[in-house]
């Protein structure tokens, strides 16, 4: 079994909705227009509603209301809105995963926290197009869901070996399956034709020092993942920061103090986005 074989085995369970496939085609077609992309998205009323809620949320903080997808594309950009659409679709794809393996509410809470933090840290680093980091952060653990779905018994063994600790999960996965959820997520992102920086961040979010491309993005999602864990699982933030690779500070230029400040400021953004993407308003503890 390889990550590629696992994705093939999952088949239609991890296939993008037709609207997302069409959006991908249009974005990659230099002759297509923003109007055409907007028309395709607008055919899916549920997707349209969620995307407009996201772009009108406090997370983006635009001064005026955005009422149409065409306007959203003008403000955010075609590629950025494409990434948001794919991420939104992914959030609703994985169902039926045994609750004894993972609490899905906590999973998406942690993923959204990682996305919000990655974007916030990217802005602190003055990275171009920091909104990309939100999508990277939200999707960073998507490979784990494929593994839970396709290999529940082995996934349970991995959880037992790692004792649920995020810093031990990669070694446990290699011991049981011979590959990691980052590698599975990378193969899925490749199938979905996501941009290279997003695929790289998904693949290397535990091992950014091994990244052969897009190191800044990989390190930012790596740091954001550690910070999100401290937020969701209410662990000691200073202890978590102590396990951050020293090279992280060198590559990104960030400081532990900036990270602590980011964690303290994003609670309301996470709650609002969770409500939009998960389709309900259940309260989650976000600081």
Coordinates of C-alpha atoms in Angstrom, one line a residue:
X1 CA 0.0 0.0 0.0
X2 CA 1.2 3.5 -0.9
X3 CA -0.4 6.9 -0.5
X4 CA -1.3 6.9 -4.2
X5 CA -3.0 3.5 -3.9
X6 CA -4.9 4.6 -0.8
X7 CA -6.4 7.6 -2.7
X8 CA -7.3 5.4 -5.7
X9 CA -9.0 2.9 -3.3
X10 CA -11.0 5.8 -1.8
X11 CA -12.3 6.6 -5.3
X12 CA -15.5 8.6 -5.4
X13 CA -15.4 9.2 -1.6
X14 CA -12.7 11.8 -2.1
X15 CA -13.7 13.1 -5.5
X16 CA -14.5 16.7 -5.8
X17 CA -18.0 17.8 -6.6
X18 CA -18.6 18.6 -10.3
X19 CA -18.9 22.3 -9.6
X20 CA -15.3 22.3 -8.2
X21 CA -13.9 20.4 -11.1
X22 CA -15.5 22.9 -13.5
X23 CA -14.1 25.8 -11.4
X24 CA -10.6 24.3 -11.6
X25 CA -10.9 24.0 -15.3
X26 CA -12.0 27.6 -15.8
X27 CA -9.3 29.0 -13.5
X28 CA -6.6 27.2 -15.4
X29 CA -8.0 28.4 -18.7
X30 CA -6.5 31.8 -19.7
X31 CA -9.4 32.5 -22.0
X32 CA -12.1 32.2 -19.2
X33 CA -13.5 35.2 -17.5
X34 CA -14.4 36.0 -13.9
X35 CA -18.0 36.2 -15.0
X36 CA -17.9 32.6 -16.3
X37 CA -16.4 31.4 -13.0
X38 CA -19.0 33.3 -11.1
X39 CA -21.8 31.8 -13.1
X40 CA -20.6 28.2 -12.4
X41 CA -20.3 28.8 -8.7
X42 CA -23.7 30.5 -8.6
X43 CA -25.3 27.3 -9.9
X44 CA -24.6 25.7 -6.5
X45 CA -26.7 27.8 -4.1
X46 CA -25.3 26.2 -1.0
X47 CA -21.7 26.8 -2.0
X48 CA -22.5 30.3 -3.1
X49 CA -24.1 31.1 0.2
X50 CA -21.2 29.8 2.2
X51 CA -18.6 31.6 0.1
X52 CA -20.4 34.9 0.5
X53 CA -20.7 34.4 4.2
X54 CA -17.0 33.8 4.4
X55 CA -16.0 36.9 2.4
X56 CA -18.4 39.0 4.4
X57 CA -17.2 37.7 7.7
X58 CA -15.0 39.6 10.2
X59 CA -12.2 37.3 9.1
X60 CA -11.8 39.3 5.9
X61 CA -13.1 42.5 7.3
X62 CA -14.0 44.2 4.0
X63 CA -15.7 47.6 4.6
X64 CA -18.7 47.1 2.3
X65 CA -21.0 44.2 1.8
X66 CA -20.2 41.8 -1.0
X67 CA -23.5 40.5 -2.5
X68 CA -22.4 38.5 -5.6
X69 CA -19.8 35.9 -6.4
X70 CA -18.6 38.1 -9.3
X71 CA -17.9 40.9 -6.9
X72 CA -16.1 38.5 -4.5
X73 CA -13.9 37.4 -7.4
X74 CA -13.0 41.0 -8.2
X75 CA -12.0 41.7 -4.7
X76 CA -10.3 38.4 -3.7
X77 CA -9.2 37.0 -7.0
X78 CA -10.1 34.0 -9.1
X79 CA -7.5 31.6 -7.7
X80 CA -8.1 32.6 -4.1
X81 CA -11.9 32.1 -4.5
X82 CA -11.2 28.8 -6.3
X83 CA -9.1 27.6 -3.2
X84 CA -11.9 28.7 -0.9
X85 CA -14.5 26.8 -2.9
X86 CA -12.4 23.6 -2.8
X87 CA -11.8 24.0 0.9
X88 CA -15.5 24.6 1.5
X89 CA -16.3 21.4 -0.4
X90 CA -13.7 19.4 1.5
X91 CA -15.2 20.4 4.8
X92 CA -18.5 18.5 3.9
X93 CA -17.0 15.5 2.2
X94 CA -15.8 13.2 5.0
X95 CA -18.8 11.6 6.8
X96 CA -19.2 8.2 8.4
X97 CA -15.8 8.2 10.2
X98 CA -16.2 6.2 13.4
X99 CA -16.5 8.6 16.4
X100 CA -14.2 6.4 18.5
X101 CA -11.4 7.3 16.1
X102 CA -11.9 11.1 16.1
X103 CA -14.2 13.8 17.2
X104 CA -15.0 15.5 13.9
X105 CA -16.0 18.8 15.6
X106 CA -12.7 19.0 17.3
X107 CA -10.9 18.1 14.1
X108 CA -12.5 20.9 12.1
X109 CA -12.1 23.3 15.0
X110 CA -8.4 22.5 15.1
X111 CA -8.1 22.8 11.3
X112 CA -9.9 26.1 11.2
X113 CA -7.7 27.4 14.0
X114 CA -4.6 26.3 12.1
X115 CA -5.9 28.1 9.0
X116 CA -6.7 31.4 10.8
X117 CA -3.4 31.3 12.6
X118 CA -1.4 30.5 9.5
X119 CA -3.0 33.5 7.7
X120 CA -2.3 35.8 10.7
X121 CA 1.3 34.7 10.9
X122 CA 1.8 35.1 7.2
X123 CA 0.6 38.7 7.5
X124 CA 3.2 39.3 10.3
X125 CA 5.9 38.0 7.9
X126 CA 4.5 40.2 5.1
X127 CA 4.1 37.1 2.9
X128 CA 2.4 37.9 -0.5
X129 CA -1.2 36.7 -0.7
X130 CA -1.5 35.6 2.9
X131 CA -5.1 34.4 2.3
X132 CA -3.6 31.3 0.7
X133 CA -2.3 30.3 4.1
X134 CA -5.8 30.0 5.4
X135 CA -6.7 27.3 2.9
X136 CA -3.4 25.5 3.6
X137 CA -4.0 25.5 7.3
X138 CA -7.6 24.2 7.1
X139 CA -6.6 21.4 4.7
X140 CA -3.3 20.4 6.3
X141 CA -4.7 17.3 8.0
X142 CA -6.9 16.1 5.2
X143 CA -4.8 13.0 4.8
X144 CA -5.8 11.9 8.3
X145 CA -9.4 11.8 7.3
X146 CA -8.7 9.6 4.3
X147 CA -6.7 7.2 6.6
X148 CA -9.5 7.1 9.1
X149 CA -12.0 6.4 6.4
X150 CA -10.1 3.8 4.5
X151 CA -8.0 2.2 7.2
X152 CA -9.9 2.5 10.5
X153 CA -8.2 -0.4 12.3
X154 CA -4.7 0.7 11.4
X155 CA -5.7 4.3 12.4
X156 CA -6.7 3.1 15.8
X157 CA -3.4 1.4 16.2
X158 CA -1.6 4.6 15.3
X159 CA -3.6 6.6 17.9
X160 CA -2.7 4.0 20.5
X161 CA 1.0 4.0 19.7
X162 CA 1.1 7.9 19.5
X163 CA -1.1 8.2 22.6
X164 CA -3.0 10.9 20.6
X165 CA 0.1 13.2 20.7
X166 CA 0.5 15.2 17.5
X167 CA 4.3 15.2 17.8
X168 CA 4.4 11.4 17.8
X169 CA 1.8 10.8 15.1
X170 CA 4.2 10.7 12.1
X171 CA 6.5 8.1 13.6
X172 CA 3.5 5.9 14.5
X173 CA 2.1 6.2 11.0
X174 CA 5.3 5.1 9.5
X175 CA 5.5 2.2 11.9
X176 CA 2.0 1.0 11.1
X177 CA 1.4 1.9 7.4
X178 CA 4.8 2.9 6.1
X179 CA 3.7 6.4 5.1
X180 CA 2.3 9.5 6.8
X181 CA -1.0 11.5 6.6
X182 CA 1.0 14.3 5.1
X183 CA 1.9 12.1 2.1
X184 CA -1.7 11.0 1.7
X185 CA -2.9 14.6 1.8
X186 CA -0.3 15.5 -0.8
X187 CA -1.6 12.9 -3.2
X188 CA -5.2 14.0 -2.6
X189 CA -4.2 17.7 -3.2
X190 CA -2.5 16.6 -6.4
X191 CA -5.6 14.8 -7.5
X192 CA -7.6 18.0 -6.8
X193 CA -5.1 20.0 -8.8
X194 CA -4.4 22.4 -5.9
X195 CA -1.5 24.8 -6.3
X196 CA 2.0 23.6 -5.5
X197 CA 2.4 25.7 -2.3
X198 CA -0.8 24.3 -0.8
X199 CA 0.2 20.7 -1.7
X200 CA 3.7 21.3 -0.2
X201 CA 2.3 22.7 3.1
X202 CA 0.0 19.7 3.4
X203 CA 2.8 17.3 2.8
X204 CA 5.4 18.8 5.1
X205 CA 3.4 20.5 7.9
X206 CA 5.1 18.1 10.5
X207 CA 8.5 18.1 8.8
X208 CA 9.1 21.5 7.3
X209 CA 12.8 21.2 7.4
X210 CA 12.5 18.4 4.7
X211 CA 10.5 20.5 2.3
X212 CA 12.1 20.8 -1.1
X213 CA 9.8 23.6 -2.2
X214 CA 7.8 26.5 -0.7
X215 CA 9.6 26.4 2.7
X216 CA 8.0 29.6 4.0
X217 CA 4.5 28.2 3.6
X218 CA 5.5 24.8 5.1
X219 CA 7.0 26.4 8.2
X220 CA 4.1 28.8 8.7
X221 CA 1.6 25.9 8.6
X222 CA 3.9 23.9 10.9
X223 CA 3.9 26.6 13.5
X224 CA 0.2 27.3 13.1
X225 CA -0.5 23.6 13.7
X226 CA 1.4 23.6 17.0
X227 CA -0.4 26.8 18.1
X228 CA -3.8 25.4 17.1
X229 CA -3.2 22.3 19.2
X230 CA -2.5 24.4 22.2
X231 CA -5.7 26.3 21.6
X232 CA -8.0 23.4 21.0
X233 CA -6.6 21.0 23.5
X234 CA -5.9 23.8 26.1
X235 CA -2.3 22.8 26.6
X236 CA 0.4 25.1 27.9
X237 CA 1.3 27.4 25.0
X238 CA 4.8 28.1 26.3
X239 CA 5.5 24.3 26.5
X240 CA 4.2 23.9 22.9
X241 CA 6.4 26.8 21.7
X242 CA 9.4 25.1 23.2
X243 CA 9.0 22.2 20.8
X244 CA 9.0 24.5 17.7
X245 CA 12.1 23.8 15.5
X246 CA 14.7 26.6 15.9
X247 CA 14.9 26.8 12.1
X248 CA 11.2 28.0 12.2
X249 CA 12.2 31.3 13.7
X250 CA 15.1 31.7 11.3
X251 CA 13.1 31.0 8.1
X252 CA 10.0 33.0 9.1
X253 CA 11.5 35.8 11.1
X254 CA 8.7 35.3 13.7
X255 CA 9.1 35.4 17.4
X256 CA 7.4 33.3 20.2
X257 CA 5.8 36.6 21.4
X258 CA 4.2 37.2 18.0
X259 CA 2.8 33.6 18.1
X260 CA 1.3 34.1 21.6
X261 CA -0.3 37.4 20.5
X262 CA -1.8 35.7 17.4
X263 CA -3.4 32.9 19.6
X264 CA -4.9 35.5 21.9
X265 CA -6.6 37.5 19.1
X266 CA -8.3 34.9 16.8
X267 CA -11.0 33.3 19.0
X268 CA -14.0 35.2 17.5
X269 CA -12.8 34.6 13.9
X270 CA -12.6 30.8 14.5
X271 CA -16.1 30.7 16.0
X272 CA -17.6 32.6 13.1
X273 CA -15.9 30.5 10.4
X274 CA -16.8 27.3 12.2
X275 CA -20.4 28.3 12.2
X276 CA -20.3 29.0 8.4
X277 CA -18.4 26.0 7.3
X278 CA -19.9 23.4 9.5
X279 CA -23.4 24.6 8.8
X280 CA -24.5 25.2 12.3
X281 CA -23.8 27.6 15.2
X282 CA -22.6 25.1 17.8
X283 CA -20.4 26.9 20.3
X284 CA -16.8 25.9 20.3
X285 CA -14.2 27.0 22.9
X286 CA -11.7 29.2 21.0
X287 CA -10.0 31.1 23.7

